[in-house]
XYZ file of C-alpha atoms in Angstrom:
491
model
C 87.675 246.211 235.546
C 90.356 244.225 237.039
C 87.934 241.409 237.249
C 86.974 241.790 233.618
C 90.643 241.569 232.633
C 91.034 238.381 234.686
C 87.985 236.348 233.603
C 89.002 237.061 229.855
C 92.749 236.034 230.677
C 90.988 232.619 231.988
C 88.910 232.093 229.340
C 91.875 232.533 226.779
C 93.872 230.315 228.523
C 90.935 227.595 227.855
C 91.048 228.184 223.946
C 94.480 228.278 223.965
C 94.710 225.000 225.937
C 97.691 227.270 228.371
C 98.007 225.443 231.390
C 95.893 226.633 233.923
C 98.433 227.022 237.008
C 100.212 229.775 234.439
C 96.388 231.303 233.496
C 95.837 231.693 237.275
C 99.013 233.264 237.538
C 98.404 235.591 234.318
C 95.110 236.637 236.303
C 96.672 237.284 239.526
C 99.125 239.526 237.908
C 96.523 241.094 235.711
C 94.462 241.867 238.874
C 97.491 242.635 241.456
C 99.485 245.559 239.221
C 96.974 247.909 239.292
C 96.199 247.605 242.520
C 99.507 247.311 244.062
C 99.495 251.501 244.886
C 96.015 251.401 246.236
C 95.301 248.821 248.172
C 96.195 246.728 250.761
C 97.064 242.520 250.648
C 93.783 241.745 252.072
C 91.921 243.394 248.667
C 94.227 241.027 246.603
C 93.344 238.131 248.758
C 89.792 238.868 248.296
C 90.346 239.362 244.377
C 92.061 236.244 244.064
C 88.920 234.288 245.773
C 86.862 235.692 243.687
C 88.828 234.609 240.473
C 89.027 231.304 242.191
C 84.989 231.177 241.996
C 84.643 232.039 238.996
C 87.340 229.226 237.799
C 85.346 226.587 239.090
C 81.984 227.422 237.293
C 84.192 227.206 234.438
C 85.433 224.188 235.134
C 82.154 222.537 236.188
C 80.943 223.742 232.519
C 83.532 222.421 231.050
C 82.509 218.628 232.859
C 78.776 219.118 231.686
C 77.514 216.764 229.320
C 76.276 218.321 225.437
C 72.543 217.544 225.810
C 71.705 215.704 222.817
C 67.790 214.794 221.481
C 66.962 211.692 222.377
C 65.946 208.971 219.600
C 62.413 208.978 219.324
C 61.465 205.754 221.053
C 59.974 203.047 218.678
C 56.593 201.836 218.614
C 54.426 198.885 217.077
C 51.215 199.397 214.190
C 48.981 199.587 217.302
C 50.753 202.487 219.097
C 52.339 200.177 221.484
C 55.832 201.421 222.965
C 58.679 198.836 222.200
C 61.719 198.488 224.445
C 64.392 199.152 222.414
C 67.149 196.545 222.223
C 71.126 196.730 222.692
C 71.936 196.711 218.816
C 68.850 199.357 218.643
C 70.602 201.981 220.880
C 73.882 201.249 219.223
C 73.158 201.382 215.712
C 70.181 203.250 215.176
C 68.672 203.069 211.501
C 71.127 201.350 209.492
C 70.950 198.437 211.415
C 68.569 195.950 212.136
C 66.049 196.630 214.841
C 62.512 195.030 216.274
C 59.938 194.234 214.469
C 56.003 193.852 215.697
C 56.056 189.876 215.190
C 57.293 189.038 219.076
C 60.978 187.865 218.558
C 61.317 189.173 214.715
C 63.129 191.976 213.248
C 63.061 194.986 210.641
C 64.236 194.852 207.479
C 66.509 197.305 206.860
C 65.364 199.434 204.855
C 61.553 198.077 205.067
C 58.280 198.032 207.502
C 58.306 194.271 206.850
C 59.003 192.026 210.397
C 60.633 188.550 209.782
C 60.535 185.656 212.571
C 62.281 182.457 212.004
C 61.806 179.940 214.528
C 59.926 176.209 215.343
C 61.065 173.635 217.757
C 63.156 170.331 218.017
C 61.159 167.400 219.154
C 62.706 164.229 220.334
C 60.753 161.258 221.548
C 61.832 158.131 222.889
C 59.001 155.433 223.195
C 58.508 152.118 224.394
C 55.401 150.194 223.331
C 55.018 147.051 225.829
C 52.337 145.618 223.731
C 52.257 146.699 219.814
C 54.279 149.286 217.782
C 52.253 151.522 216.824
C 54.558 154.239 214.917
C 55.632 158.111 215.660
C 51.893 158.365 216.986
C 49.898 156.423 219.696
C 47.660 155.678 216.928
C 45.125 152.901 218.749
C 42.988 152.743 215.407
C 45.822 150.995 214.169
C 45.848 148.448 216.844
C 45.605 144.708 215.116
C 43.430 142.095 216.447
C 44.473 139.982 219.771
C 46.196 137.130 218.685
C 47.094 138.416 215.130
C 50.911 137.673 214.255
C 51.801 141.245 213.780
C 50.820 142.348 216.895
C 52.782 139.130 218.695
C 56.121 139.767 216.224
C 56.240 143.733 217.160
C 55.560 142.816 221.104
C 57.911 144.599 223.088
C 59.856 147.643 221.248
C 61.755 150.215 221.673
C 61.914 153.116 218.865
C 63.101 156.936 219.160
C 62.015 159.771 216.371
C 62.227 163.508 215.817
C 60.362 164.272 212.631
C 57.937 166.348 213.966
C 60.312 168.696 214.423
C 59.203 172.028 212.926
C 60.971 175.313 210.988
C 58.724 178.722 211.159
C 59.086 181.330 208.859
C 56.630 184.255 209.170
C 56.402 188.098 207.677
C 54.804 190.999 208.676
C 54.557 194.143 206.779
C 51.491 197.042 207.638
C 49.152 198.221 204.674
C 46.460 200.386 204.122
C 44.115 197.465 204.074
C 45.686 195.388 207.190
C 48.588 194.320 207.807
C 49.913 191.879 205.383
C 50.991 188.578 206.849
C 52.844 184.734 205.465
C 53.595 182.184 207.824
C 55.241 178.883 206.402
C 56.127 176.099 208.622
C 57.463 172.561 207.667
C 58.149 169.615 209.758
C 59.784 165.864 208.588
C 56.191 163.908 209.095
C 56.319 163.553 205.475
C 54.883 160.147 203.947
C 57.474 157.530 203.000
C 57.299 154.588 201.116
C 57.130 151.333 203.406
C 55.878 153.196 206.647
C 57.631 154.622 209.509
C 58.966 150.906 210.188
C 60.307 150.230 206.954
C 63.003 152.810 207.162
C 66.718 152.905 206.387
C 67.492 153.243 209.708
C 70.907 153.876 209.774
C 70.419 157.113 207.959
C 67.103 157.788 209.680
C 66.016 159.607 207.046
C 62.234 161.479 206.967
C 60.421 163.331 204.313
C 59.432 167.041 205.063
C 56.122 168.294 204.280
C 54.185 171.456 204.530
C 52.238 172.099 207.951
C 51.214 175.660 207.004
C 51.711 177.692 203.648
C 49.335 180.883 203.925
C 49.215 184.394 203.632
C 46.591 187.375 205.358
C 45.911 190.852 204.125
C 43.636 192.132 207.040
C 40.689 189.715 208.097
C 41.466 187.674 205.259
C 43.208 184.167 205.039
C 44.316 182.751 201.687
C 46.171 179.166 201.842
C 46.971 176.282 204.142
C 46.449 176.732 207.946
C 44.511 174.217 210.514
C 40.613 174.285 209.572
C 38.690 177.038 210.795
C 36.443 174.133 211.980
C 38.430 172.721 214.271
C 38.658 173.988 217.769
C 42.520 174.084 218.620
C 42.621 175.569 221.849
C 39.718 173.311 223.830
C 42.471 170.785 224.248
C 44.302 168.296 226.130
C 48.434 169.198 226.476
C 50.239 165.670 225.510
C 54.004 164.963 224.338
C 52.161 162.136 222.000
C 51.926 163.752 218.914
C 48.324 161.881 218.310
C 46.783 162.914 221.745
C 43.739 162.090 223.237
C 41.007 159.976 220.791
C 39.174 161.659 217.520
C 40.188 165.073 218.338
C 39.863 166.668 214.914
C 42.007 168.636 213.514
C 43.823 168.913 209.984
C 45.640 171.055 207.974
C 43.519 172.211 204.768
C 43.992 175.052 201.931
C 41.040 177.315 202.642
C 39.922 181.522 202.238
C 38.616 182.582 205.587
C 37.367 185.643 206.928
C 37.512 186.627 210.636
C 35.026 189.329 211.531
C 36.268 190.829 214.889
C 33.293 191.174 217.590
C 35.057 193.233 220.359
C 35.407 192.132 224.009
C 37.472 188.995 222.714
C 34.860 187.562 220.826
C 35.013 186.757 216.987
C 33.836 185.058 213.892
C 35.019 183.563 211.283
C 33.680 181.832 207.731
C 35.784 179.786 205.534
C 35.372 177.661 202.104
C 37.872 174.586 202.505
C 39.343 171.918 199.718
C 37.075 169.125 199.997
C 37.677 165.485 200.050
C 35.521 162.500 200.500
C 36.419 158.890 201.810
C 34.846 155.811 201.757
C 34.369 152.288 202.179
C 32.785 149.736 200.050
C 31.320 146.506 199.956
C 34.163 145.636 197.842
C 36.336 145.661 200.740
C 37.914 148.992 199.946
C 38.502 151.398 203.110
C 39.558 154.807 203.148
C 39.702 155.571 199.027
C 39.114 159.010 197.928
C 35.908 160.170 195.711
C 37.645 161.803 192.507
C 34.547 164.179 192.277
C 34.028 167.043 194.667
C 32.024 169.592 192.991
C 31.488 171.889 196.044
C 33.952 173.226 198.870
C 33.494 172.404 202.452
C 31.816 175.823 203.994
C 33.034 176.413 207.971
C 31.635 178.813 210.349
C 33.188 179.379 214.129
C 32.823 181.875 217.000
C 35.025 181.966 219.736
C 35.573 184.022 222.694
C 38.031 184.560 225.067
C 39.816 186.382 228.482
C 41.793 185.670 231.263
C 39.060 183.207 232.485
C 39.389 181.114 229.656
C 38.014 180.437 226.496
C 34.377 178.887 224.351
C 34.209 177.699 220.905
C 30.952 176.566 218.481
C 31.610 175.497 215.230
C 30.209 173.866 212.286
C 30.875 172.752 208.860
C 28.305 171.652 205.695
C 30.021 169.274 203.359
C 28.479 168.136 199.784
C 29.647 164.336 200.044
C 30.437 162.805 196.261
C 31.021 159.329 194.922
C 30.870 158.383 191.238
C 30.829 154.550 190.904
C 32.140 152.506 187.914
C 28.693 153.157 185.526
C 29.956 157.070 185.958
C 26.923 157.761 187.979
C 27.522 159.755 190.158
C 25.960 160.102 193.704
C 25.700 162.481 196.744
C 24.680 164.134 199.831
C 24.581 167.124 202.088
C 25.722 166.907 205.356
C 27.512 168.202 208.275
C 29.100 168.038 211.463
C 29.361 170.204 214.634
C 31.915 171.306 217.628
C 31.903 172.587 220.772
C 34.416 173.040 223.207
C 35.575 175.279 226.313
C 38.622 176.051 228.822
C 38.183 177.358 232.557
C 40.876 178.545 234.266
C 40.544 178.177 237.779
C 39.806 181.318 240.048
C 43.466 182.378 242.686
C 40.745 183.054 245.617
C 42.182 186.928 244.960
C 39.684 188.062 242.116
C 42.037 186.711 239.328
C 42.828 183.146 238.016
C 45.986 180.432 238.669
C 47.486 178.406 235.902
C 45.162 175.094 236.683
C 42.669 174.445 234.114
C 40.121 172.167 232.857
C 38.322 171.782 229.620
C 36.554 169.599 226.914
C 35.250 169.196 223.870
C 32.448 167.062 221.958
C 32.084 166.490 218.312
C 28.897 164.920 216.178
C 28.330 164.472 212.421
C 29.991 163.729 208.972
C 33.664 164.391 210.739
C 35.211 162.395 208.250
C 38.958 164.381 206.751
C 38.479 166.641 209.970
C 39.099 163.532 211.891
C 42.693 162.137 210.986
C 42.651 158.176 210.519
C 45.204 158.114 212.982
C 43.505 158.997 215.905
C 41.768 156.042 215.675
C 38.939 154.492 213.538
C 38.714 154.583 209.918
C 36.878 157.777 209.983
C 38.194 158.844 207.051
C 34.844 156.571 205.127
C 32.675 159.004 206.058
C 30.787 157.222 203.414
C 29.733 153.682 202.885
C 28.833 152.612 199.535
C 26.981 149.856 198.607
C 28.402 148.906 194.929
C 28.142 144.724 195.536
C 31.469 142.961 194.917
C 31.207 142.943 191.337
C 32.821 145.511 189.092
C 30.694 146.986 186.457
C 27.230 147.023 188.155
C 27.006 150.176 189.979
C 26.293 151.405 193.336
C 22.744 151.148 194.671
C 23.351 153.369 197.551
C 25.117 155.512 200.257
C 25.373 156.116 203.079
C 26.932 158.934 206.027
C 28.768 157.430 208.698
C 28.486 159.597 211.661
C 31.104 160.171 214.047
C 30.430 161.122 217.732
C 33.421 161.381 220.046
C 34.298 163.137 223.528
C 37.469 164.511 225.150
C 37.756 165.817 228.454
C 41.394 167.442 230.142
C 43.035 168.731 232.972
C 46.071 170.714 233.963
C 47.643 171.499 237.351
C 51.334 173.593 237.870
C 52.835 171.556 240.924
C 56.042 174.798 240.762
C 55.969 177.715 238.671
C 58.367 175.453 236.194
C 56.326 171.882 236.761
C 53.324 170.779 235.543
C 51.011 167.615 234.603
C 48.027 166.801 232.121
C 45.554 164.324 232.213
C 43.555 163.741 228.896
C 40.646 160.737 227.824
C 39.311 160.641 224.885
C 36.631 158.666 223.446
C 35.446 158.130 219.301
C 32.889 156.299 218.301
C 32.069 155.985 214.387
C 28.120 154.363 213.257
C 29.048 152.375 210.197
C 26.423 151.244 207.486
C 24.918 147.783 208.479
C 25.964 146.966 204.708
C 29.819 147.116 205.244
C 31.733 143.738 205.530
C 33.289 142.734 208.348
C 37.033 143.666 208.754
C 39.237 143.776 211.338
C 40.490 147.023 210.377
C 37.503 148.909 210.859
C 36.821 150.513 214.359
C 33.565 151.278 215.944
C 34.991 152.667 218.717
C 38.483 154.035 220.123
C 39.579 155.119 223.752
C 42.896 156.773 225.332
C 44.320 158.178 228.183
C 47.583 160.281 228.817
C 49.261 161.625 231.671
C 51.826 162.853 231.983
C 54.509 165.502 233.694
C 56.307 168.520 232.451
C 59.224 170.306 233.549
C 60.549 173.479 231.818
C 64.065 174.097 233.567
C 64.083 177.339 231.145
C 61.407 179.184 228.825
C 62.651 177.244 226.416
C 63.008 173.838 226.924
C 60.169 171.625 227.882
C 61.404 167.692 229.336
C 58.700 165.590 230.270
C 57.907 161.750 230.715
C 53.868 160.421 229.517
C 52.135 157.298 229.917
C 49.147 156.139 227.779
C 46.550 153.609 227.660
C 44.416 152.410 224.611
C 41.419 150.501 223.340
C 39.742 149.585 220.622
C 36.719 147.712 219.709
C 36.049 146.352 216.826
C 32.793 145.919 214.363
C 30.624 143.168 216.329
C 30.348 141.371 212.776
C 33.955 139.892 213.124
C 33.497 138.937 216.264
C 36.933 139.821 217.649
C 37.540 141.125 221.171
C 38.527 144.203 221.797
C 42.077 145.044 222.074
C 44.244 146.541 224.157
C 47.689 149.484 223.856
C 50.285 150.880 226.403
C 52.881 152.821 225.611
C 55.577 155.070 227.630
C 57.426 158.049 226.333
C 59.864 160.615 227.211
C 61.254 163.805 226.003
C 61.765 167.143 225.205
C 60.681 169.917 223.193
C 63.668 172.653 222.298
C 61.989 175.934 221.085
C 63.560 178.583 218.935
């Protein structure tokens, strides 16, 4: 009983907030007076060791921690657990929190994931022999001996505009998640070229590099061609790279039909355009009549030894000459490409890689003009050099072209490429002479990368050039080098 009367007297004390010297006191007494008469000291010592015990386990209580339920933790649309960041823990839903794009966030308030990022690209570039703009772009090279080439010999010229702004969504659906990705760089065309600038503002237009949106495995808008083969590639700082690569951004519905162990395929109807040349002397013009959209097919697969690409693409190829007949053929073109990464000697693979990729047929828009050639004309038209008469035929003008690449990681942080390319366009024996037509174009960059941080990429690249020209004008072919440096500044 004393006990009893002692633990409550503690207790009390603790609601009360009474000191607890005077509640040890209050026990002591509470315990002590009735036992005064029949007991001796030691019993009261004993009693007051008890008390003493039981005081602590109060105490320790009191220290104890309220156990709260943990905040469940957050995962992705796949299942996957997501490490939840600083302002997560701190602010739980009314704030914002990750989203499933890597780097993007939640909406408050939504299930949609927003990512803004791109890059800043700065380039300084010497060109020993020619200018050749923003881009190593050997197709442009003029003729040896050509005033132009002997006026621009020697030149120094920095530029940024491919620097790029990304803005991408993500928000899960019933049907697939629900995806728009726009990206813009400062590549835009200008009037007067890159070299006809007002300098002193260095002013460059912006343009749309992608403008699309997905629901699932579908693709609706503007994204590279699903016939090109993106990853089977060369790393350069020269925004051209190696020779004919092809590549191009085009408005197009796809479909990607997953295959399972990294394998896929995909089908896509793209905007069509036709070039050509004439015997009129007109290179590169547009057909204004494409009744039929380019069709693309790819399959692709790929793992941690690398990666394989086929592709193809039929194109209905139009020309209406100045009668208003109009003319045209089927044709198409063809890719295939592949990446090894070399084996670690452990069962798993290192960093180094090598890789290539060949191209034949009617490449023509899939083949940028600057990369070399005028391979935009994938037609040749003979139309005479009168107006009014007509066209009497037409012709394909085949591209075939070659590139073959290598990397190798010196540190974890240091690294160097070595790319060659090779195009070679078959024009119609009917097309005049001119010395801006190429039958042929060759490169080669090397170069060396450091990335101090994840970041930040600083790097120095050398190039070499060629290009040959139709035999019919008899000029000799001509020669580019060019050296650049710079760095790449992701965010």
């Amino acid at each position: 009983m004393q006990q009893t009367h002692a633990v409550h007297a503690l207790r009390a004390a603790k609601v009360r907030k009474t000191p607890l010297a005077a509640a040890l006191a209050f026990a002591v007494f509470a315990v002590a007076a009735p036992a005064a008469h029949a007991d001796p000291i030691a019993q009261l010592q004993s009693e007051i060791n008890a008390l003493n015990a039981k005081l602590q386990a109060l105490e320790n209580a009191e220290k104890t921690p309220e156990v709260v339920a943990p905040t469940p933790t957050p995962q992705n649309n796949s299942g996957v657990v997501m490490t939840p960041t600083r302002s997560e823990i701190l602010s739980g839903s009314e704030y914002v929190t990750k989203g499933t794009i890597p780097g993007s966030f939640l909406v408050p308030g939504t299930k949609t994931s927003v990512y803004l990022g791109g890059f800043v690209n700065f380039q300084g570039i010497y060109d020993p022999t020619e200018n050749l703009g923003p881009k190593f772009s050997i197709g442009n090279l003029t003729p040896p001996g050509s005033s132009s080439r002997q006026q621009s010999h020697g030149t120094f010229h920095a530029q940024d505009k491919v620097s790029r702004m990304i803005f991408r969504t993500d928000t899960p659906s019933s049907y697939g998640d629900v995806t728009t990705n726009i990206s813009m760089d400062f590549y835009g065309y200008t009037a007067g070229g890159d070299n006809n600038q007002a300098l002193q503002n260095n002013n460059w237009g912006s343009r749309i590099v992608y403008a699309y949106g997905t629901i699932g495995n579908w693709l609706v808008g503007q994204a590279n061609s699903n016939f090109q083969d993106n990853v089977d590639q060369g790393e350069t700082f020269d925004n051209a790279g190696p020779s004919g690569v092809p590549g191009g951004h085009t408005p197009q519905i796809r479909y990607t039909l997953p295959l399972g162990k990294g394998q896929q395929a995909s089908f896509s109807i793209e905007n069509p355009q036709t070039g050509y040349q004439d015997t009129r002397d007109n290179i590169e013009v547009a057909t204004k009549t494409n009744l039929f959209p380019d069709i693309t097919a790819r399959y692709q697969r790929g793992g941690d030894w690398g990666h394989v690409q086929v592709s193809g693409v039929i194109r209905e190829l139009g020309f209406t000459d100045d009668t208003g007949k109009r003319w045209s053929k089927w044709d198409g073109a063809g890719i295939v490409g592949a990446t090894l990464n070399l084996p670690d000697g452990k069962g798993g693979y290192t960093q180094d890689n090598a890789g290539f990729q060949a191209w034949y047929g009617a490449m023509g828009r899939y083949i940028p003009d600057d990369f070399g050639a005028n391979v935009a004309s994938v037609l040749a038209v003979n139309d005479g050099t009168t107006a009014g008469i007509g066209a009497s035929a037409i012709e394909v003008q085949p591209d075939t072209g070659l590139t073959v690449y290598a990397q190798h990681w010196w540190t974890p942080t240091l690294r160097s490429n070595l790319a060659l390319g090779l195009n070679k366009q078959s024009l119609a024996s009917f097309v005049p002479a001119d010395s801006q037509n190429a039958v042929k174009t060759e490169t080669v960059h090397v170069n060396l990368i450091e990335q101090p941080v994840p970041s930040l990429d600083l790097g120095i690249e050398f190039m070499w050039g060629r290009k040959t020209f139709q035999s019919s004008t008899g000029l000799a072919p001509a020669n580019a080098r060019r050296v650049e440096f710079g760095g790449i500044w992701h965010f």
